[in-house]
Amino acid sequence: MEKGQIIDIKIEDMLDDGRAFGRYDGCAVFISGSAVPGDRVSAKVTKAKKTSAEASVTDILEPSENRIKAECPYFRECGGCSLQELSYDAQKKLKKEQVRAKLKRLGGLDDPKVNDMIGADTLKYYRNKAVFAVGPHGEVGFNKGKSHYVVDIEDCMLQTDAAMVCADALRVFLRRTGVSCIKQMTVKTAFGTGEVMVVLESENKEIRDIDELVGMFDAAVYSLSPAALEEGVAYETGEETLGADDFEPAVLYSLESVAVIHKGKCRIIAGKPTITEKVTRSDGKELSYEISPQSFYQVNPEQMPKLYDKAMEYAALTGKETLLDLYCGVGTIGIWMADKAEKVIGIESVKPAVIDANRNSVINNIINTRYICGKAEEELPGMMGLAKLWKWNEVNERVERKPEITIEHADVAVLDPPRAGCEEVLLEAVVKAAPDRIVYVSCDPGTLARDIKYLSANGYEFIECTPVDQFPWTSHIEVVAKIQRR
């Protein structure tokens, strides 16, 4: 192949970044543009090497039987929903095979057992967290794929109405006032209670006319309430009027908190420090979680119970176990399983999340949990006496500190790390803790496979895993794996 050559190629697969994949004359070809598995396309080669090439689609010659029309008007620009043109059943099969392929290629497993993906019942407006980028000219939306260009988004099929009216309010505010220090806005929506939190990331400690903006957020969220819709109250965005015909809210939304983050420090400027979410387990037990501006919480609250119920199934708790909840966030998994274990010990590096986790235990009347602030890869070895823990004293000297808890053995370890996976020092400490079972919740099958390879070489065996679709229409995959000590 040569650069500029037009090739006729059948699409075999899709990659995590949304590109398609096929083979031409024995070479691997990575294809950008509108292509899904099963398509036969015409593509122009943009880069050629000896054994691989890159190309871009110029025409769809024969569409796949799984091809559908993209619903989102921003599909070509926004880098979010790369699977918009693939049917939902095909999306689930594709993601399952991607998990299986990575476990084989990166995890060294010959024939890994990957169960069918647990699909979502709700395919739209499922996200409880929207992270909006802010552009230099008052754009409020999402970054175009592989760039810092902000696509101005007026509607998104994944976000809540509350998030979108807050985006409208911020857009009007920025263009009216000329304020340029706000670089990002996160809107968190609790599906179970309707409580809404807005978090602004600012280059300046003080935001000019912030009281006006808070009032605009409040008015925008109130415009979605049944009372406002019945009263005919409309929200003036400056460009159009939003009213009863524009929204059909499933819950009663209320703005409960507005926060500003500057140089990593967060302060509440209006309302409460947290919002509360309510979630129900498959056995009918209702749990409440308080969520603060900087804490992590699963973004799909309807799929979260399915994910955590599967994790609890893999944990196989009898009520006598010590459970390690590593990278615990606000304590969602540990609290989910607490009544099935003897005790739960959680570790999380984000201090506000640890405060939330301990508070969440209290509001759910749970007394057998303990959450510790620190990096799991440091705190766990310290708890087990495998490494020293350090702190800075009053004269800025590094001195040894004692662990808050000491343990010799854990029965079950739940790992829910960030996308980068687990530090090897943490995996080493987990191996030395010798839990009978490890439940690994991953948002990146590649790092999951890498960590399984380490565990497999150190006395553990991969049993099976189950993908759970937390992110319909996107290439992201959540998977929970069962790993057992030999």
mmCIF file of N, CA, C and O in Angstrom, residues 152-212:
data_model
loop_
_atom_site.group_PDB
_atom_site.id
_atom_site.type_symbol
_atom_site.label_atom_id
_atom_site.label_comp_id
_atom_site.label_asym_id
_atom_site.label_seq_id
_atom_site.Cartn_x
_atom_site.Cartn_y
_atom_site.Cartn_z
ATOM 1 N N ASP A 152 -19.848 23.106 20.818
ATOM 2 C CA ASP A 152 -20.947 23.703 21.578
ATOM 3 C C ASP A 152 -22.163 22.781 21.474
ATOM 4 O O ASP A 152 -22.721 22.578 20.390
ATOM 5 N N ILE A 153 -22.577 22.198 22.598
ATOM 6 C CA ILE A 153 -23.632 21.175 22.606
ATOM 7 C C ILE A 153 -24.891 21.730 23.280
ATOM 8 O O ILE A 153 -24.854 22.115 24.444
ATOM 9 N N GLU A 154 -25.983 21.779 22.556
ATOM 10 C CA GLU A 154 -27.240 22.259 23.118
ATOM 11 C C GLU A 154 -28.107 21.120 23.635
ATOM 12 O O GLU A 154 -29.030 21.340 24.421
ATOM 13 N N ASP A 155 -27.833 19.906 23.189
ATOM 14 C CA ASP A 155 -28.560 18.741 23.709
ATOM 15 C C ASP A 155 -27.668 17.523 23.571
ATOM 16 O O ASP A 155 -26.858 17.438 22.649
ATOM 17 N N CYS A 156 -27.799 16.594 24.507
ATOM 18 C CA CYS A 156 -27.006 15.361 24.482
ATOM 19 C C CYS A 156 -27.908 14.215 24.893
ATOM 20 O O CYS A 156 -28.595 14.293 25.920
ATOM 21 N N MET A 157 -27.904 13.158 24.130
ATOM 22 C CA MET A 157 -28.798 12.037 24.399
ATOM 23 C C MET A 157 -28.354 11.184 25.585
ATOM 24 O O MET A 157 -29.069 10.261 25.984
ATOM 25 N N LEU A 158 -27.190 11.508 26.186
ATOM 26 C CA LEU A 158 -26.732 10.749 27.348
ATOM 27 C C LEU A 158 -26.967 11.480 28.665
ATOM 28 O O LEU A 158 -26.980 10.855 29.722
ATOM 29 N N GLN A 159 -27.129 12.812 28.623
ATOM 30 C CA GLN A 159 -27.165 13.610 29.844
ATOM 31 C C GLN A 159 -28.598 13.911 30.288
ATOM 32 O O GLN A 159 -29.528 13.880 29.491
ATOM 33 N N THR A 160 -28.742 14.252 31.556
ATOM 34 C CA THR A 160 -30.059 14.590 32.095
ATOM 35 C C THR A 160 -30.492 15.973 31.631
ATOM 36 O O THR A 160 -29.673 16.816 31.248
ATOM 37 N N ASP A 161 -31.801 16.225 31.695
ATOM 38 C CA ASP A 161 -32.312 17.558 31.398
ATOM 39 C C ASP A 161 -31.706 18.598 32.333
ATOM 40 O O ASP A 161 -31.419 19.728 31.932
ATOM 41 N N ALA A 162 -31.516 18.216 33.599
ATOM 42 C CA ALA A 162 -30.943 19.150 34.574
ATOM 43 C C ALA A 162 -29.547 19.581 34.147
ATOM 44 O O ALA A 162 -29.189 20.770 34.248
ATOM 45 N N ALA A 163 -28.753 18.649 33.665
ATOM 46 C CA ALA A 163 -27.403 18.986 33.221
ATOM 47 C C ALA A 163 -27.442 19.923 32.022
ATOM 48 O O ALA A 163 -26.674 20.892 31.947
ATOM 49 N N MET A 164 -28.353 19.660 31.098
ATOM 50 C CA MET A 164 -28.378 20.464 29.874
ATOM 51 C C MET A 164 -28.892 21.879 30.112
ATOM 52 O O MET A 164 -28.401 22.825 29.488
ATOM 53 N N VAL A 165 -29.865 22.060 31.019
ATOM 54 C CA VAL A 165 -30.314 23.435 31.267
ATOM 55 C C VAL A 165 -29.256 24.223 32.038
ATOM 56 O O VAL A 165 -29.125 25.446 31.868
ATOM 57 N N CYS A 166 -28.466 23.533 32.867
ATOM 58 C CA CYS A 166 -27.346 24.209 33.534
ATOM 59 C C CYS A 166 -26.292 24.620 32.506
ATOM 60 O O CYS A 166 -25.685 25.701 32.620
ATOM 61 N N ALA A 167 -26.076 23.779 31.496
ATOM 62 C CA ALA A 167 -25.143 24.142 30.420
ATOM 63 C C ALA A 167 -25.656 25.358 29.663
ATOM 64 O O ALA A 167 -24.885 26.262 29.314
ATOM 65 N N ASP A 168 -26.964 25.386 29.393
ATOM 66 C CA ASP A 168 -27.562 26.556 28.735
ATOM 67 C C ASP A 168 -27.358 27.812 29.573
ATOM 68 O O ASP A 168 -26.999 28.871 29.053
ATOM 69 N N ALA A 169 -27.591 27.694 30.877
ATOM 70 C CA ALA A 169 -27.451 28.847 31.762
ATOM 71 C C ALA A 169 -26.019 29.362 31.767
ATOM 72 O O ALA A 169 -25.776 30.574 31.694
ATOM 73 N N LEU A 170 -25.043 28.441 31.835
ATOM 74 C CA LEU A 170 -23.643 28.858 31.836
ATOM 75 C C LEU A 170 -23.280 29.519 30.514
ATOM 76 O O LEU A 170 -22.579 30.552 30.490
ATOM 77 N N ARG A 171 -23.771 28.985 29.411
ATOM 78 C CA ARG A 171 -23.468 29.555 28.093
ATOM 79 C C ARG A 171 -23.964 31.002 27.999
ATOM 80 O O ARG A 171 -23.242 31.897 27.554
ATOM 81 N N VAL A 172 -25.191 31.230 28.431
ATOM 82 C CA VAL A 172 -25.759 32.584 28.404
ATOM 83 C C VAL A 172 -24.959 33.516 29.319
ATOM 84 O O VAL A 172 -24.638 34.653 28.952
ATOM 85 N N PHE A 173 -24.622 33.034 30.507
ATOM 86 C CA PHE A 173 -23.859 33.834 31.463
ATOM 87 C C PHE A 173 -22.507 34.243 30.894
ATOM 88 O O PHE A 173 -22.095 35.413 30.988
ATOM 89 N N LEU A 174 -21.786 33.301 30.296
ATOM 90 C CA LEU A 174 -20.458 33.583 29.769
ATOM 91 C C LEU A 174 -20.516 34.603 28.640
ATOM 92 O O LEU A 174 -19.683 35.517 28.555
ATOM 93 N N ARG A 175 -21.503 34.462 27.762
ATOM 94 C CA ARG A 175 -21.587 35.376 26.625
ATOM 95 C C ARG A 175 -22.110 36.750 27.035
ATOM 96 O O ARG A 175 -21.798 37.752 26.387
ATOM 97 N N ARG A 176 -22.870 36.794 28.100
ATOM 98 C CA ARG A 176 -23.407 38.071 28.573
ATOM 99 C C ARG A 176 -22.371 38.849 29.375
ATOM 100 O O ARG A 176 -22.270 40.071 29.260
ATOM 101 N N THR A 177 -21.595 38.148 30.192
ATOM 102 C CA THR A 177 -20.680 38.831 31.109
ATOM 103 C C THR A 177 -19.242 38.887 30.621
ATOM 104 O O THR A 177 -18.454 39.700 31.102
ATOM 105 N N GLY A 178 -18.885 37.982 29.704
ATOM 106 C CA GLY A 178 -17.513 37.935 29.242
ATOM 107 C C GLY A 178 -16.550 37.277 30.209
ATOM 108 O O GLY A 178 -15.329 37.336 30.030
ATOM 109 N N VAL A 179 -17.073 36.623 31.252
ATOM 110 C CA VAL A 179 -16.232 35.899 32.206
ATOM 111 C C VAL A 179 -15.489 34.774 31.469
ATOM 112 O O VAL A 179 -16.082 34.024 30.700
ATOM 113 N N SER A 180 -14.176 34.671 31.685
ATOM 114 C CA SER A 180 -13.385 33.685 30.947
ATOM 115 C C SER A 180 -12.604 32.741 31.844
ATOM 116 O O SER A 180 -11.850 31.899 31.344
ATOM 117 N N CYS A 181 -12.759 32.861 33.170
ATOM 118 C CA CYS A 181 -11.935 32.040 34.066
ATOM 119 C C CYS A 181 -12.511 30.642 34.289
ATOM 120 O O CYS A 181 -11.820 29.762 34.803
ATOM 121 N N ILE A 182 -13.771 30.408 33.934
ATOM 122 C CA ILE A 182 -14.387 29.085 34.117
ATOM 123 C C ILE A 182 -13.964 28.188 32.957
ATOM 124 O O ILE A 182 -14.206 28.498 31.800
ATOM 125 N N LYS A 183 -13.311 27.075 33.253
ATOM 126 C CA LYS A 183 -12.784 26.187 32.232
ATOM 127 C C LYS A 183 -13.534 24.866 32.129
ATOM 128 O O LYS A 183 -13.415 24.166 31.121
ATOM 129 N N GLN A 184 -14.271 24.516 33.152
ATOM 130 C CA GLN A 184 -14.999 23.240 33.139
ATOM 131 C C GLN A 184 -16.164 23.305 34.115
ATOM 132 O O GLN A 184 -16.082 23.968 35.145
ATOM 133 N N MET A 185 -17.244 22.619 33.780
ATOM 134 C CA MET A 185 -18.385 22.518 34.689
ATOM 135 C C MET A 185 -18.835 21.068 34.758
ATOM 136 O O MET A 185 -19.017 20.406 33.736
ATOM 137 N N THR A 186 -18.992 20.574 35.976
ATOM 138 C CA THR A 186 -19.531 19.237 36.201
ATOM 139 C C THR A 186 -20.895 19.365 36.853
ATOM 140 O O THR A 186 -21.055 20.108 37.816
ATOM 141 N N VAL A 187 -21.864 18.648 36.305
ATOM 142 C CA VAL A 187 -23.204 18.616 36.888
ATOM 143 C C VAL A 187 -23.499 17.184 37.326
ATOM 144 O O VAL A 187 -23.456 16.259 36.515
ATOM 145 N N LYS A 188 -23.755 17.008 38.624
ATOM 146 C CA LYS A 188 -24.097 15.693 39.171
ATOM 147 C C LYS A 188 -25.590 15.678 39.503
ATOM 148 O O LYS A 188 -26.089 16.601 40.152
ATOM 149 N N THR A 189 -26.272 14.635 39.058
ATOM 150 C CA THR A 189 -27.706 14.509 39.280
ATOM 151 C C THR A 189 -27.994 13.197 39.988
ATOM 152 O O THR A 189 -27.631 12.122 39.490
ATOM 153 N N ALA A 190 -28.628 13.256 41.140
ATOM 154 C CA ALA A 190 -29.020 12.046 41.873
ATOM 155 C C ALA A 190 -30.370 11.575 41.344
ATOM 156 O O ALA A 190 -31.380 12.246 41.529
ATOM 157 N N PHE A 191 -30.371 10.431 40.665
ATOM 158 C CA PHE A 191 -31.606 9.936 40.046
ATOM 159 C C PHE A 191 -32.665 9.571 41.081
ATOM 160 O O PHE A 191 -33.853 9.720 40.848
ATOM 161 N N GLY A 192 -32.222 9.056 42.218
ATOM 162 C CA GLY A 192 -33.179 8.599 43.221
ATOM 163 C C GLY A 192 -33.854 9.704 43.999
ATOM 164 O O GLY A 192 -34.925 9.505 44.574
ATOM 165 N N THR A 193 -33.230 10.905 44.046
ATOM 166 C CA THR A 193 -33.782 12.014 44.824
ATOM 167 C C THR A 193 -34.028 13.266 43.991
ATOM 168 O O THR A 193 -34.761 14.155 44.422
ATOM 169 N N GLY A 194 -33.407 13.349 42.813
ATOM 170 C CA GLY A 194 -33.542 14.540 41.982
ATOM 171 C C GLY A 194 -32.629 15.681 42.390
ATOM 172 O O GLY A 194 -32.680 16.759 41.797
ATOM 173 N N GLU A 195 -31.770 15.465 43.384
ATOM 174 C CA GLU A 195 -30.880 16.532 43.827
ATOM 175 C C GLU A 195 -29.772 16.769 42.797
ATOM 176 O O GLU A 195 -29.224 15.822 42.229
ATOM 177 N N VAL A 196 -29.445 18.050 42.590
ATOM 178 C CA VAL A 196 -28.489 18.443 41.562
ATOM 179 C C VAL A 196 -27.357 19.241 42.204
ATOM 180 O O VAL A 196 -27.586 20.100 43.060
ATOM 181 N N MET A 197 -26.125 18.943 41.762
ATOM 182 C CA MET A 197 -24.932 19.676 42.200
ATOM 183 C C MET A 197 -24.196 20.198 40.979
ATOM 184 O O MET A 197 -24.014 19.473 39.999
ATOM 185 N N VAL A 198 -23.768 21.457 41.033
ATOM 186 C CA VAL A 198 -22.969 22.056 39.967
ATOM 187 C C VAL A 198 -21.585 22.372 40.529
ATOM 188 O O VAL A 198 -21.472 22.995 41.588
ATOM 189 N N VAL A 199 -20.551 21.925 39.821
ATOM 190 C CA VAL A 199 -19.163 22.159 40.246
ATOM 191 C C VAL A 199 -18.434 22.891 39.126
ATOM 192 O O VAL A 199 -18.347 22.378 38.002
ATOM 193 N N LEU A 200 -17.923 24.084 39.414
ATOM 194 C CA LEU A 200 -17.203 24.890 38.437
ATOM 195 C C LEU A 200 -15.706 24.826 38.723
ATOM 196 O O LEU A 200 -15.293 24.993 39.871
ATOM 197 N N GLU A 201 -14.915 24.577 37.699
ATOM 198 C CA GLU A 201 -13.459 24.632 37.844
ATOM 199 C C GLU A 201 -12.983 25.948 37.248
ATOM 200 O O GLU A 201 -13.227 26.238 36.073
ATOM 201 N N SER A 202 -12.317 26.746 38.086
ATOM 202 C CA SER A 202 -11.978 28.109 37.706
ATOM 203 C C SER A 202 -10.481 28.373 37.821
ATOM 204 O O SER A 202 -9.814 27.861 38.724
ATOM 205 N N GLU A 203 -9.973 29.201 36.907
ATOM 206 C CA GLU A 203 -8.577 29.629 36.992
ATOM 207 C C GLU A 203 -8.399 30.684 38.073
ATOM 208 O O GLU A 203 -7.294 30.890 38.557
ATOM 209 N N ASN A 204 -9.474 31.380 38.425
ATOM 210 C CA ASN A 204 -9.436 32.406 39.470
ATOM 211 C C ASN A 204 -10.130 31.900 40.724
ATOM 212 O O ASN A 204 -11.099 31.134 40.639
ATOM 213 N N LYS A 205 -9.676 32.355 41.858
ATOM 214 C CA LYS A 205 -10.321 31.963 43.112
ATOM 215 C C LYS A 205 -11.729 32.529 43.196
ATOM 216 O O LYS A 205 -12.657 31.851 43.648
ATOM 217 N N GLU A 206 -11.893 33.778 42.748
ATOM 218 C CA GLU A 206 -13.205 34.426 42.762
ATOM 219 C C GLU A 206 -13.725 34.544 41.331
ATOM 220 O O GLU A 206 -12.983 34.927 40.425
ATOM 221 N N ILE A 207 -14.985 34.231 41.135
ATOM 222 C CA ILE A 207 -15.628 34.347 39.826
ATOM 223 C C ILE A 207 -16.545 35.566 39.858
ATOM 224 O O ILE A 207 -17.444 35.657 40.702
ATOM 225 N N ARG A 208 -16.310 36.476 38.948
ATOM 226 C CA ARG A 208 -17.125 37.689 38.907
ATOM 227 C C ARG A 208 -18.598 37.352 38.639
ATOM 228 O O ARG A 208 -18.905 36.515 37.793
ATOM 229 N N ASP A 209 -19.474 38.017 39.377
ATOM 230 C CA ASP A 209 -20.934 37.861 39.218
ATOM 231 C C ASP A 209 -21.396 36.429 39.489
ATOM 232 O O ASP A 209 -22.368 35.958 38.895
ATOM 233 N N ILE A 210 -20.700 35.751 40.409
ATOM 234 C CA ILE A 210 -21.047 34.351 40.670
ATOM 235 C C ILE A 210 -22.446 34.210 41.255
ATOM 236 O O ILE A 210 -23.144 33.230 40.979
ATOM 237 N N ASP A 211 -22.897 35.188 42.043
ATOM 238 C CA ASP A 211 -24.247 35.110 42.610
ATOM 239 C C ASP A 211 -25.300 35.112 41.507
ATOM 240 O O ASP A 211 -26.318 34.410 41.599
ATOM 241 N N GLU A 212 -25.048 35.898 40.470
ATOM 242 C CA GLU A 212 -25.975 35.916 39.332
ATOM 243 C C GLU A 212 -26.029 34.551 38.664
ATOM 244 O O GLU A 212 -27.104 34.052 38.303
#
